[in-house]
PDB file of C-alpha atoms and ligand atoms in Angstrom:
ATOM      1  CA  MET J   1      -9.474 -74.124  22.636  1.00  0.00           C
ATOM      2  CA  GLN J   2      -5.719 -73.929  22.154  1.00  0.00           C
ATOM      3  CA  LEU J   3      -3.684 -76.532  20.328  1.00  0.00           C
ATOM      4  CA  ILE J   4      -0.556 -77.748  22.143  1.00  0.00           C
ATOM      5  CA  ASP J   5       1.852 -77.877  19.225  1.00  0.00           C
ATOM      6  CA  GLY J   6       4.356 -80.602  20.120  1.00  0.00           C
ATOM      7  CA  LYS J   7       6.102 -80.437  16.787  1.00  0.00           C
ATOM      8  CA  SER J   8       6.888 -76.760  17.147  1.00  0.00           C
ATOM      9  CA  LEU J   9       7.784 -77.013  20.854  1.00  0.00           C
ATOM     10  CA  ALA J  10      10.142 -79.926  20.136  1.00  0.00           C
ATOM     11  CA  LYS J  11      11.864 -77.787  17.492  1.00  0.00           C
ATOM     12  CA  THR J  12      12.302 -74.934  20.000  1.00  0.00           C
ATOM     13  CA  ILE J  13      13.725 -77.254  22.666  1.00  0.00           C
ATOM     14  CA  LYS J  14      16.082 -78.908  20.166  1.00  0.00           C
ATOM     15  CA  ALA J  15      17.406 -75.467  19.206  1.00  0.00           C
ATOM     16  CA  GLU J  16      18.020 -74.757  22.913  1.00  0.00           C
ATOM     17  CA  ILE J  17      19.829 -78.091  23.328  1.00  0.00           C
ATOM     18  CA  ALA J  18      21.988 -77.344  20.265  1.00  0.00           C
ATOM     19  CA  ILE J  19      23.123 -74.078  21.893  1.00  0.00           C
ATOM     20  CA  GLU J  20      23.939 -75.884  25.152  1.00  0.00           C
ATOM     21  CA  VAL J  21      25.958 -78.496  23.255  1.00  0.00           C
ATOM     22  CA  LYS J  22      27.998 -75.764  21.542  1.00  0.00           C
ATOM     23  CA  GLN J  23      28.676 -74.127  24.915  1.00  0.00           C
ATOM     24  CA  LEU J  24      29.594 -77.457  26.486  1.00  0.00           C
ATOM     25  CA  ILE J  25      32.123 -78.218  23.754  1.00  0.00           C
ATOM     26  CA  ALA J  26      33.485 -74.642  23.755  1.00  0.00           C
ATOM     27  CA  SER J  27      34.197 -74.966  27.468  1.00  0.00           C
ATOM     28  CA  GLY J  28      36.205 -78.159  26.906  1.00  0.00           C
ATOM     29  CA  GLY J  29      33.455 -80.719  27.521  1.00  0.00           C
ATOM     30  CA  LYS J  30      32.916 -83.842  25.459  1.00  0.00           C
ATOM     31  CA  THR J  31      30.304 -84.168  22.738  1.00  0.00           C
ATOM     32  CA  PRO J  32      27.208 -85.963  24.111  1.00  0.00           C
ATOM     33  CA  HIS J  33      26.933 -89.447  22.621  1.00  0.00           C
ATOM     34  CA  LEU J  34      23.722 -91.500  22.495  1.00  0.00           C
ATOM     35  CA  ALA J  35      23.611 -95.117  21.351  1.00  0.00           C
ATOM     36  CA  ALA J  36      20.563 -97.174  20.376  1.00  0.00           C
ATOM     37  CA  ILE J  37      20.270-100.946  20.114  1.00  0.00           C
ATOM     38  CA  LEU J  38      17.731-102.089  17.537  1.00  0.00           C
ATOM     39  CA  VAL J  39      16.961-105.807  17.393  1.00  0.00           C
ATOM     40  CA  GLY J  40      15.119-107.317  14.414  1.00  0.00           C
ATOM     41  CA  ASP J  41      13.191-105.474  11.753  1.00  0.00           C
ATOM     42  CA  ASN J  42       9.993-104.180  13.363  1.00  0.00           C
ATOM     43  CA  PRO J  43       9.152-101.346  10.931  1.00  0.00           C
ATOM     44  CA  ALA J  44       7.759 -98.987  13.600  1.00  0.00           C
ATOM     45  CA  SER J  45      10.850 -99.477  15.793  1.00  0.00           C
ATOM     46  CA  ALA J  46      13.105 -98.789  12.811  1.00  0.00           C
ATOM     47  CA  VAL J  47      11.276 -95.496  12.168  1.00  0.00           C
ATOM     48  CA  TYR J  48      11.516 -94.452  15.843  1.00  0.00           C
ATOM     49  CA  VAL J  49      15.220 -95.256  16.062  1.00  0.00           C
ATOM     50  CA  ARG J  50      16.000 -93.490  12.782  1.00  0.00           C
ATOM     51  CA  ASN J  51      14.208 -90.440  14.148  1.00  0.00           C
ATOM     52  CA  LYS J  52      16.255 -90.551  17.367  1.00  0.00           C
ATOM     53  CA  VAL J  53      19.527 -90.775  15.427  1.00  0.00           C
ATOM     54  CA  ARG J  54      18.482 -87.911  13.124  1.00  0.00           C
ATOM     55  CA  SER J  55      17.603 -85.775  16.149  1.00  0.00           C
ATOM     56  CA  CYS J  56      21.092 -86.380  17.576  1.00  0.00           C
ATOM     57  CA  ASP J  57      22.584 -84.968  14.357  1.00  0.00           C
ATOM     58  CA  GLN J  58      20.291 -81.923  14.584  1.00  0.00           C
ATOM     59  CA  VAL J  59      21.517 -80.944  18.057  1.00  0.00           C
ATOM     60  CA  GLY J  60      25.185 -81.811  17.548  1.00  0.00           C
ATOM     61  CA  PHE J  61      25.315 -85.090  19.484  1.00  0.00           C
ATOM     62  CA  HIS J  62      27.242 -88.130  18.327  1.00  0.00           C
ATOM     63  CA  SER J  63      25.087 -91.212  17.864  1.00  0.00           C
ATOM     64  CA  THR J  64      25.715 -94.906  17.351  1.00  0.00           C
ATOM     65  CA  LEU J  65      23.154 -97.365  16.058  1.00  0.00           C
ATOM     66  CA  VAL J  66      23.797-100.987  16.978  1.00  0.00           C
ATOM     67  CA  ARG J  67      21.654-103.243  14.767  1.00  0.00           C
ATOM     68  CA  LYS J  68      21.239-106.920  15.578  1.00  0.00           C
ATOM     69  CA  GLU J  69      19.338-109.753  13.896  1.00  0.00           C
ATOM     70  CA  ALA J  70      16.073-110.914  15.496  1.00  0.00           C
ATOM     71  CA  SER J  71      17.793-114.287  16.035  1.00  0.00           C
ATOM     72  CA  ILE J  72      20.314-112.847  18.532  1.00  0.00           C
ATOM     73  CA  THR J  73      20.374-114.815  21.804  1.00  0.00           C
ATOM     74  CA  GLN J  74      19.727-113.195  25.154  1.00  0.00           C
ATOM     75  CA  GLU J  75      23.329-113.886  26.189  1.00  0.00           C
ATOM     76  CA  GLU J  76      24.643-112.176  23.054  1.00  0.00           C
ATOM     77  CA  LEU J  77      22.408-109.160  23.642  1.00  0.00           C
ATOM     78  CA  LEU J  78      23.552-108.970  27.277  1.00  0.00           C
ATOM     79  CA  GLU J  79      27.107-108.881  25.926  1.00  0.00           C
ATOM     80  CA  VAL J  80      26.237-105.875  23.724  1.00  0.00           C
ATOM     81  CA  VAL J  81      24.688-104.145  26.761  1.00  0.00           C
ATOM     82  CA  LYS J  82      27.832-104.847  28.784  1.00  0.00           C
ATOM     83  CA  GLU J  83      30.030-103.327  26.061  1.00  0.00           C
ATOM     84  CA  LEU J  84      27.958-100.134  26.023  1.00  0.00           C
ATOM     85  CA  ASN J  85      28.025 -99.994  29.831  1.00  0.00           C
ATOM     86  CA  GLU J  86      31.806-100.115  29.708  1.00  0.00           C
ATOM     87  CA  ASN J  87      32.396 -97.800  26.735  1.00  0.00           C
ATOM     88  CA  PRO J  88      33.431 -94.444  28.257  1.00  0.00           C
ATOM     89  CA  ASP J  89      32.538 -92.486  25.112  1.00  0.00           C
ATOM     90  CA  ILE J  90      28.844 -93.519  25.247  1.00  0.00           C
ATOM     91  CA  ASP J  91      27.004 -91.246  27.716  1.00  0.00           C
ATOM     92  CA  GLY J  92      23.662 -92.981  27.455  1.00  0.00           C
ATOM     93  CA  TYR J  93      21.850 -95.588  25.401  1.00  0.00           C
ATOM     94  CA  ILE J  94      18.500 -97.177  24.815  1.00  0.00           C
ATOM     95  CA  VAL J  95      17.379-100.659  23.866  1.00  0.00           C
ATOM     96  CA  GLN J  96      14.433-100.134  21.536  1.00  0.00           C
ATOM     97  CA  LEU J  97      11.344-102.092  22.585  1.00  0.00           C
ATOM     98  CA  PRO J  98       9.661-104.436  21.857  1.00  0.00           C
ATOM     99  CA  LEU J  99      12.338-107.135  21.783  1.00  0.00           C
ATOM    100  CA  PRO J 100      11.791-110.535  20.126  1.00  0.00           C
ATOM    101  CA  LYS J 101       9.707-112.908  22.253  1.00  0.00           C
ATOM    102  CA  HIS J 102      12.604-115.222  23.192  1.00  0.00           C
ATOM    103  CA  ILE J 103      14.377-112.331  24.967  1.00  0.00           C
ATOM    104  CA  ASP J 104      13.435-111.372  28.519  1.00  0.00           C
ATOM    105  CA  GLU J 105      13.016-107.578  28.394  1.00  0.00           C
ATOM    106  CA  GLU J 106      13.289-107.321  32.156  1.00  0.00           C
ATOM    107  CA  ALA J 107      16.649-109.103  32.219  1.00  0.00           C
ATOM    108  CA  ILE J 108      17.982-106.712  29.579  1.00  0.00           C
ATOM    109  CA  ASN J 109      16.581-103.657  31.373  1.00  0.00           C
ATOM    110  CA  LEU J 110      18.201-104.728  34.644  1.00  0.00           C
ATOM    111  CA  ALA J 111      21.573-105.109  32.913  1.00  0.00           C
ATOM    112  CA  ILE J 112      21.646-101.490  31.702  1.00  0.00           C
ATOM    113  CA  ALA J 113      23.894 -99.336  33.890  1.00  0.00           C
ATOM    114  CA  PRO J 114      21.480 -96.915  35.662  1.00  0.00           C
ATOM    115  CA  GLU J 115      23.783 -93.957  34.906  1.00  0.00           C
ATOM    116  CA  LYS J 116      23.441 -94.679  31.160  1.00  0.00           C
ATOM    117  CA  ASP J 117      19.703 -95.514  31.224  1.00  0.00           C
ATOM    118  CA  VAL J 118      18.484 -92.401  29.391  1.00  0.00           C
ATOM    119  CA  ASP J 119      15.102 -94.073  28.779  1.00  0.00           C
ATOM    120  CA  GLY J 120      14.584 -93.986  32.558  1.00  0.00           C
ATOM    121  CA  PHE J 121      13.253 -97.564  32.577  1.00  0.00           C
ATOM    122  CA  HIS J 122      15.686 -99.122  35.100  1.00  0.00           C
ATOM    123  CA  PRO J 123      14.143 -99.759  38.568  1.00  0.00           C
ATOM    124  CA  MET J 124      16.824 -97.523  40.106  1.00  0.00           C
ATOM    125  CA  ASN J 125      15.701 -94.565  37.992  1.00  0.00           C
ATOM    126  CA  ILE J 126      12.002 -95.286  38.444  1.00  0.00           C
ATOM    127  CA  GLY J 127      12.641 -95.493  42.202  1.00  0.00           C
ATOM    128  CA  ARG J 128      14.476 -92.175  42.111  1.00  0.00           C
ATOM    129  CA  MET J 129      11.557 -90.633  40.219  1.00  0.00           C
ATOM    130  CA  ALA J 130       9.078 -91.974  42.801  1.00  0.00           C
ATOM    131  CA  LEU J 131      11.156 -90.385  45.571  1.00  0.00           C
ATOM    132  CA  GLY J 132      11.478 -87.069  43.723  1.00  0.00           C
ATOM    133  CA  LEU J 133      15.270 -87.413  43.333  1.00  0.00           C
ATOM    134  CA  GLU J 134      17.221 -86.195  40.307  1.00  0.00           C
ATOM    135  CA  THR J 135      16.866 -88.866  37.607  1.00  0.00           C
ATOM    136  CA  TYR J 136      16.234 -89.603  33.934  1.00  0.00           C
ATOM    137  CA  LEU J 137      12.482 -89.274  33.495  1.00  0.00           C
ATOM    138  CA  PRO J 138      10.845 -91.648  30.986  1.00  0.00           C
ATOM    139  CA  ALA J 139      10.492 -89.913  27.620  1.00  0.00           C
ATOM    140  CA  THR J 140       6.725 -89.748  27.153  1.00  0.00           C
ATOM    141  CA  PRO J 141       5.737 -88.504  30.636  1.00  0.00           C
ATOM    142  CA  PHE J 142       8.711 -86.100  30.618  1.00  0.00           C
ATOM    143  CA  GLY J 143       7.532 -84.748  27.247  1.00  0.00           C
ATOM    144  CA  MET J 144       4.031 -84.144  28.600  1.00  0.00           C
ATOM    145  CA  VAL J 145       5.348 -82.401  31.721  1.00  0.00           C
ATOM    146  CA  GLN J 146       7.397 -80.138  29.435  1.00  0.00           C
ATOM    147  CA  MET J 147       4.288 -79.306  27.428  1.00  0.00           C
ATOM    148  CA  LEU J 148       2.308 -78.348  30.527  1.00  0.00           C
ATOM    149  CA  ASP J 149       5.255 -76.281  31.755  1.00  0.00           C
ATOM    150  CA  ARG J 150       5.944 -74.399  28.517  1.00  0.00           C
ATOM    151  CA  TYR J 151       2.268 -73.650  27.902  1.00  0.00           C
ATOM    152  CA  ASN J 152       1.982 -72.405  31.517  1.00  0.00           C
ATOM    153  CA  ILE J 153      -0.924 -74.724  32.208  1.00  0.00           C
ATOM    154  CA  GLU J 154      -1.865 -74.607  35.889  1.00  0.00           C
ATOM    155  CA  THR J 155      -1.726 -78.054  37.473  1.00  0.00           C
ATOM    156  CA  SER J 156      -1.712 -77.248  41.199  1.00  0.00           C
ATOM    157  CA  GLY J 157      -4.879 -78.465  42.908  1.00  0.00           C
ATOM    158  CA  LYS J 158      -6.280 -79.834  39.637  1.00  0.00           C
ATOM    159  CA  HIS J 159      -7.705 -83.279  39.204  1.00  0.00           C
ATOM    160  CA  CYS J 160      -5.693 -85.319  36.696  1.00  0.00           C
ATOM    161  CA  VAL J 161      -7.137 -88.556  35.363  1.00  0.00           C
ATOM    162  CA  VAL J 162      -4.654 -90.887  33.661  1.00  0.00           C
ATOM    163  CA  ILE J 163      -6.149 -93.610  31.456  1.00  0.00           C
ATOM    164  CA  GLY J 164      -3.829 -96.628  31.195  1.00  0.00           C
ATOM    165  CA  ARG J 165      -1.269 -97.950  33.692  1.00  0.00           C
ATOM    166  CA  SER J 166       1.668 -99.008  31.498  1.00  0.00           C
ATOM    167  CA  ASN J 167       5.135 -98.996  33.035  1.00  0.00           C
ATOM    168  CA  ILE J 168       6.455 -96.459  30.530  1.00  0.00           C
ATOM    169  CA  VAL J 169       3.547 -93.979  30.344  1.00  0.00           C
ATOM    170  CA  GLY J 170       0.514 -94.215  32.652  1.00  0.00           C
ATOM    171  CA  THR J 171       2.190 -95.273  35.887  1.00  0.00           C
ATOM    172  CA  PRO J 172       5.115 -92.787  35.752  1.00  0.00           C
ATOM    173  CA  MET J 173       2.805 -89.966  34.586  1.00  0.00           C
ATOM    174  CA  SER J 174       0.499 -90.540  37.550  1.00  0.00           C
ATOM    175  CA  LEU J 175       3.509 -90.232  39.889  1.00  0.00           C
ATOM    176  CA  LEU J 176       4.869 -87.097  38.222  1.00  0.00           C
ATOM    177  CA  MET J 177       1.538 -85.291  38.248  1.00  0.00           C
ATOM    178  CA  SER J 178       1.134 -85.869  41.984  1.00  0.00           C
ATOM    179  CA  ARG J 179       4.646 -84.681  42.895  1.00  0.00           C
ATOM    180  CA  LYS J 180       5.207 -81.476  44.814  1.00  0.00           C
ATOM    181  CA  MET J 181       6.623 -79.317  42.030  1.00  0.00           C
ATOM    182  CA  LYS J 182       5.617 -76.611  39.571  1.00  0.00           C
ATOM    183  CA  THR J 183       4.149 -79.052  37.077  1.00  0.00           C
ATOM    184  CA  GLY J 184       2.562 -81.393  39.592  1.00  0.00           C
ATOM    185  CA  ASN J 185       0.534 -80.974  42.763  1.00  0.00           C
ATOM    186  CA  CYS J 186      -2.468 -82.600  41.117  1.00  0.00           C
ATOM    187  CA  THR J 187      -4.882 -85.007  42.710  1.00  0.00           C
ATOM    188  CA  VAL J 188      -4.389 -88.035  40.484  1.00  0.00           C
ATOM    189  CA  THR J 189      -6.683 -90.887  39.534  1.00  0.00           C
ATOM    190  CA  LEU J 190      -5.037 -93.742  37.621  1.00  0.00           C
ATOM    191  CA  THR J 191      -7.679 -95.637  35.665  1.00  0.00           C
ATOM    192  CA  HIS J 192      -7.333 -98.940  33.794  1.00  0.00           C
ATOM    193  CA  SER J 193      -9.220-101.906  32.372  1.00  0.00           C
ATOM    194  CA  ARG J 194     -10.734-102.844  35.745  1.00  0.00           C
ATOM    195  CA  THR J 195     -11.937 -99.334  36.628  1.00  0.00           C
ATOM    196  CA  LYS J 196     -15.673 -99.230  37.327  1.00  0.00           C
ATOM    197  CA  ASP J 197     -17.499 -96.536  35.343  1.00  0.00           C
ATOM    198  CA  LEU J 198     -14.401 -95.144  33.692  1.00  0.00           C
ATOM    199  CA  ALA J 199     -16.440 -92.494  31.861  1.00  0.00           C
ATOM    200  CA  ALA J 200     -17.598 -91.037  35.188  1.00  0.00           C
ATOM    201  CA  GLU J 201     -13.984 -90.851  36.439  1.00  0.00           C
ATOM    202  CA  VAL J 202     -12.817 -89.112  33.266  1.00  0.00           C
ATOM    203  CA  ARG J 203     -15.712 -86.626  33.417  1.00  0.00           C
ATOM    204  CA  ARG J 204     -14.336 -85.346  36.747  1.00  0.00           C
ATOM    205  CA  ALA J 205     -10.930 -84.555  35.227  1.00  0.00           C
ATOM    206  CA  ASP J 206      -9.411 -81.106  34.751  1.00  0.00           C
ATOM    207  CA  ILE J 207      -6.482 -82.791  32.973  1.00  0.00           C
ATOM    208  CA  ILE J 208      -6.908 -86.016  30.988  1.00  0.00           C
ATOM    209  CA  VAL J 209      -3.943 -88.166  29.971  1.00  0.00           C
ATOM    210  CA  ALA J 210      -5.138 -90.743  27.446  1.00  0.00           C
ATOM    211  CA  ALA J 211      -2.630 -93.592  27.155  1.00  0.00           C
ATOM    212  CA  ILE J 212      -4.684 -96.674  26.449  1.00  0.00           C
ATOM    213  CA  GLY J 213      -3.867 -97.439  22.803  1.00  0.00           C
ATOM    214  CA  MET J 214      -7.448 -97.518  21.501  1.00  0.00           C
ATOM    215  CA  PRO J 215      -8.509 -95.194  18.666  1.00  0.00           C
ATOM    216  CA  ASN J 216     -11.014 -92.484  19.632  1.00  0.00           C
ATOM    217  CA  PHE J 217     -11.583 -94.045  23.078  1.00  0.00           C
ATOM    218  CA  VAL J 218     -12.195 -90.719  24.836  1.00  0.00           C
ATOM    219  CA  THR J 219     -15.417 -89.271  23.482  1.00  0.00           C
ATOM    220  CA  ALA J 220     -16.937 -85.807  24.016  1.00  0.00           C
ATOM    221  CA  ASP J 221     -19.513 -87.053  26.556  1.00  0.00           C
ATOM    222  CA  MET J 222     -16.609 -88.151  28.818  1.00  0.00           C
ATOM    223  CA  VAL J 223     -14.982 -84.708  28.877  1.00  0.00           C
ATOM    224  CA  LYS J 224     -15.715 -81.809  31.211  1.00  0.00           C
ATOM    225  CA  GLU J 225     -15.971 -78.364  29.579  1.00  0.00           C
ATOM    226  CA  GLY J 226     -12.547 -76.664  29.665  1.00  0.00           C
ATOM    227  CA  ALA J 227     -10.477 -79.813  30.349  1.00  0.00           C
ATOM    228  CA  VAL J 228      -6.833 -80.096  29.246  1.00  0.00           C
ATOM    229  CA  ILE J 229      -6.293 -83.122  27.000  1.00  0.00           C
ATOM    230  CA  LEU J 230      -2.970 -84.918  26.506  1.00  0.00           C
ATOM    231  CA  ASP J 231      -3.335 -87.677  23.924  1.00  0.00           C
ATOM    232  CA  VAL J 232      -0.567 -90.291  23.921  1.00  0.00           C
ATOM    233  CA  GLY J 233      -2.238 -92.690  21.449  1.00  0.00           C
ATOM    234  CA  ILE J 234      -0.752 -93.392  18.030  1.00  0.00           C
ATOM    235  CA  ASN J 235      -3.222 -95.736  16.355  1.00  0.00           C
ATOM    236  CA  ARG J 236      -3.466 -96.728  12.708  1.00  0.00           C
ATOM    237  CA  VAL J 237      -6.984 -96.698  11.274  1.00  0.00           C
ATOM    238  CA  GLU J 238      -7.824 -97.759   7.738  1.00  0.00           C
ATOM    239  CA  ASP J 239      -8.187 -94.854   5.317  1.00  0.00           C
ATOM    240  CA  THR J 240      -8.498 -95.799   1.675  1.00  0.00           C
ATOM    241  CA  SER J 241      -8.320 -92.136   0.621  1.00  0.00           C
ATOM    242  CA  ARG J 242      -4.633 -92.126   1.701  1.00  0.00           C
ATOM    243  CA  LYS J 243      -1.937 -93.600  -0.515  1.00  0.00           C
ATOM    244  CA  ARG J 244      -0.567 -95.699   2.363  1.00  0.00           C
ATOM    245  CA  GLY J 245      -4.080 -96.989   3.213  1.00  0.00           C
ATOM    246  CA  TYR J 246      -4.220 -95.714   6.787  1.00  0.00           C
ATOM    247  CA  ARG J 247      -4.020 -92.593   8.913  1.00  0.00           C
ATOM    248  CA  LEU J 248      -2.863 -92.022  12.476  1.00  0.00           C
ATOM    249  CA  VAL J 249      -5.355 -91.140  15.198  1.00  0.00           C
ATOM    250  CA  GLY J 250      -4.995 -90.745  18.944  1.00  0.00           C
ATOM    251  CA  ASP J 251      -6.920 -92.234  21.854  1.00  0.00           C
ATOM    252  CA  VAL J 252      -9.168 -89.152  21.837  1.00  0.00           C
ATOM    253  CA  ASP J 253     -11.995 -88.378  19.417  1.00  0.00           C
ATOM    254  CA  PHE J 254     -10.250 -85.128  18.511  1.00  0.00           C
ATOM    255  CA  GLU J 255     -12.929 -83.645  16.267  1.00  0.00           C
ATOM    256  CA  ASN J 256     -15.642 -83.750  18.926  1.00  0.00           C
ATOM    257  CA  VAL J 257     -13.508 -83.359  22.056  1.00  0.00           C
ATOM    258  CA  ALA J 258     -11.370 -80.383  20.912  1.00  0.00           C
ATOM    259  CA  PRO J 259     -14.223 -77.813  21.012  1.00  0.00           C
ATOM    260  CA  LYS J 260     -14.910 -78.679  24.684  1.00  0.00           C
ATOM    261  CA  SER J 261     -11.257 -78.518  25.776  1.00  0.00           C
ATOM    262  CA  SER J 262      -9.105 -75.577  26.896  1.00  0.00           C
ATOM    263  CA  PHE J 263      -5.871 -77.176  25.589  1.00  0.00           C
ATOM    264  CA  ILE J 264      -5.457 -80.298  23.488  1.00  0.00           C
ATOM    265  CA  THR J 265      -2.585 -82.162  21.807  1.00  0.00           C
ATOM    266  CA  PRO J 266      -3.138 -83.263  18.197  1.00  0.00           C
ATOM    267  CA  VAL J 267      -2.125 -86.661  16.769  1.00  0.00           C
ATOM    268  CA  PRO J 268       0.224 -86.629  14.975  1.00  0.00           C
ATOM    269  CA  GLY J 269       2.298 -83.608  16.016  1.00  0.00           C
ATOM    270  CA  GLY J 270       1.469 -83.577  19.726  1.00  0.00           C
ATOM    271  CA  VAL J 271       3.031 -85.775  22.408  1.00  0.00           C
ATOM    272  CA  GLY J 272       4.986 -87.893  19.873  1.00  0.00           C
ATOM    273  CA  PRO J 273       7.630 -85.322  18.834  1.00  0.00           C
ATOM    274  CA  MET J 274       8.274 -84.434  22.498  1.00  0.00           C
ATOM    275  CA  THR J 275       9.495 -87.931  23.389  1.00  0.00           C
ATOM    276  CA  VAL J 276      12.681 -87.556  21.345  1.00  0.00           C
ATOM    277  CA  THR J 277      13.359 -84.181  22.936  1.00  0.00           C
ATOM    278  CA  SER J 278      13.144 -85.831  26.370  1.00  0.00           C
ATOM    279  CA  LEU J 279      15.668 -88.443  25.315  1.00  0.00           C
ATOM    280  CA  LEU J 280      18.061 -85.737  24.132  1.00  0.00           C
ATOM    281  CA  MET J 281      17.669 -83.834  27.410  1.00  0.00           C
ATOM    282  CA  ASN J 282      18.398 -87.010  29.375  1.00  0.00           C
ATOM    283  CA  THR J 283      21.488 -87.690  27.261  1.00  0.00           C
ATOM    284  CA  LEU J 284      22.773 -84.171  27.894  1.00  0.00           C
ATOM    285  CA  LYS J 285      22.203 -84.745  31.629  1.00  0.00           C
ATOM    286  CA  ALA J 286      24.118 -88.039  31.399  1.00  0.00           C
ATOM    287  CA  CYS J 287      27.002 -86.356  29.598  1.00  0.00           C
ATOM    288  CA  ARG J 288      27.174 -83.688  32.297  1.00  0.00           C
ATOM    289  CA  LYS J 289      26.868 -86.347  35.009  1.00  0.00           C
ATOM    290  CA  GLU J 290      24.016 -84.446  36.643  1.00  0.00           C
ATOM    291  CA  VAL J 291      22.213 -87.515  37.984  1.00  0.00           C
ATOM    292  CA  TYR J 292      25.010 -89.899  39.033  1.00  0.00           C
ATOM    293  CA  LYS J 293      27.878 -87.619  39.997  1.00  0.00           C
TER     294      LYS J 293
HETATM  295  N1  GUN U   1       9.292 -98.477  22.386  1.00  0.00           N
HETATM  296  C1  GUN U   1       8.245 -97.633  22.462  1.00  0.00           C
HETATM  297  N2  GUN U   1       8.555 -96.549  23.185  1.00  0.00           N
HETATM  298  C2  GUN U   1       9.834 -96.693  23.586  1.00  0.00           C
HETATM  299  C3  GUN U   1      10.723 -95.900  24.339  1.00  0.00           C
HETATM  300  O1  GUN U   1      10.413 -94.822  24.834  1.00  0.00           O
HETATM  301  N3  GUN U   1      11.973 -96.404  24.511  1.00  0.00           N
HETATM  302  C4  GUN U   1      12.352 -97.594  24.002  1.00  0.00           C
HETATM  303  N4  GUN U   1      13.590 -98.022  24.247  1.00  0.00           N
HETATM  304  N5  GUN U   1      11.551 -98.363  23.284  1.00  0.00           N
HETATM  305  C5  GUN U   1      10.302 -97.916  23.066  1.00  0.00           C
END
């Protein structure tokens, strides 16, 4: 069993991005600039956004955090989106999700200029991904593809089972893994809450992507010997031995599954740290106008 160390890989990739930024600026290019809109005071969202801004500093990007009260109206938020669309210094931006219930996330997503949509959530970019065109890949699937690539994990001809069909993880990951490219060429099964005998489907997998949001959902009896395990889950479970009263676990029963696997991502320190790296790579692409020329 080999651990896929997302924390360390993210550090390596950030160092590579920092070098590219220096070269870009030395050759007369502009400094990449990422903006983030954070609405309300969801503590998890605040942590994620702070982490994204800190990562920008680490690689030499400019960043702008736009904070708005949870009471902001949809029209007011659309106005903020419009301003970022029109600001030539901002290369890309994200609207941190979830948004307050009175705001229609889809309406906001549709208003983001596709060329600045570094989250890769706009239908134009998802469509481009489905067609295999140059695009901004969504952060979590992109991070996992990077992991498979950098650890030289063979995917061609393998059977990949994705658990969970969310718009931002399961569905795009199932598309990417089936694409005709180095990290792709898998036969993909996308499983979800209506899948009959999910355990039997997962047992057939050479590569398992667990993105269901349930602690320890994938147990050892569901895993074939030698499978590759990518665990997207970040679940809080009560732990009174910790000062904060909880610990983070993935969707995979790591302790019992790890010995059966060939490669496995830990939680924390696996897929999570790679998502920010993806966002930085997309922002660099936006700055260089590599997708929309
Ligand atoms: N909330 C959880 N994950 C994400 C993400 O990747 N992007 C944004 N904008 N919000 C999120």
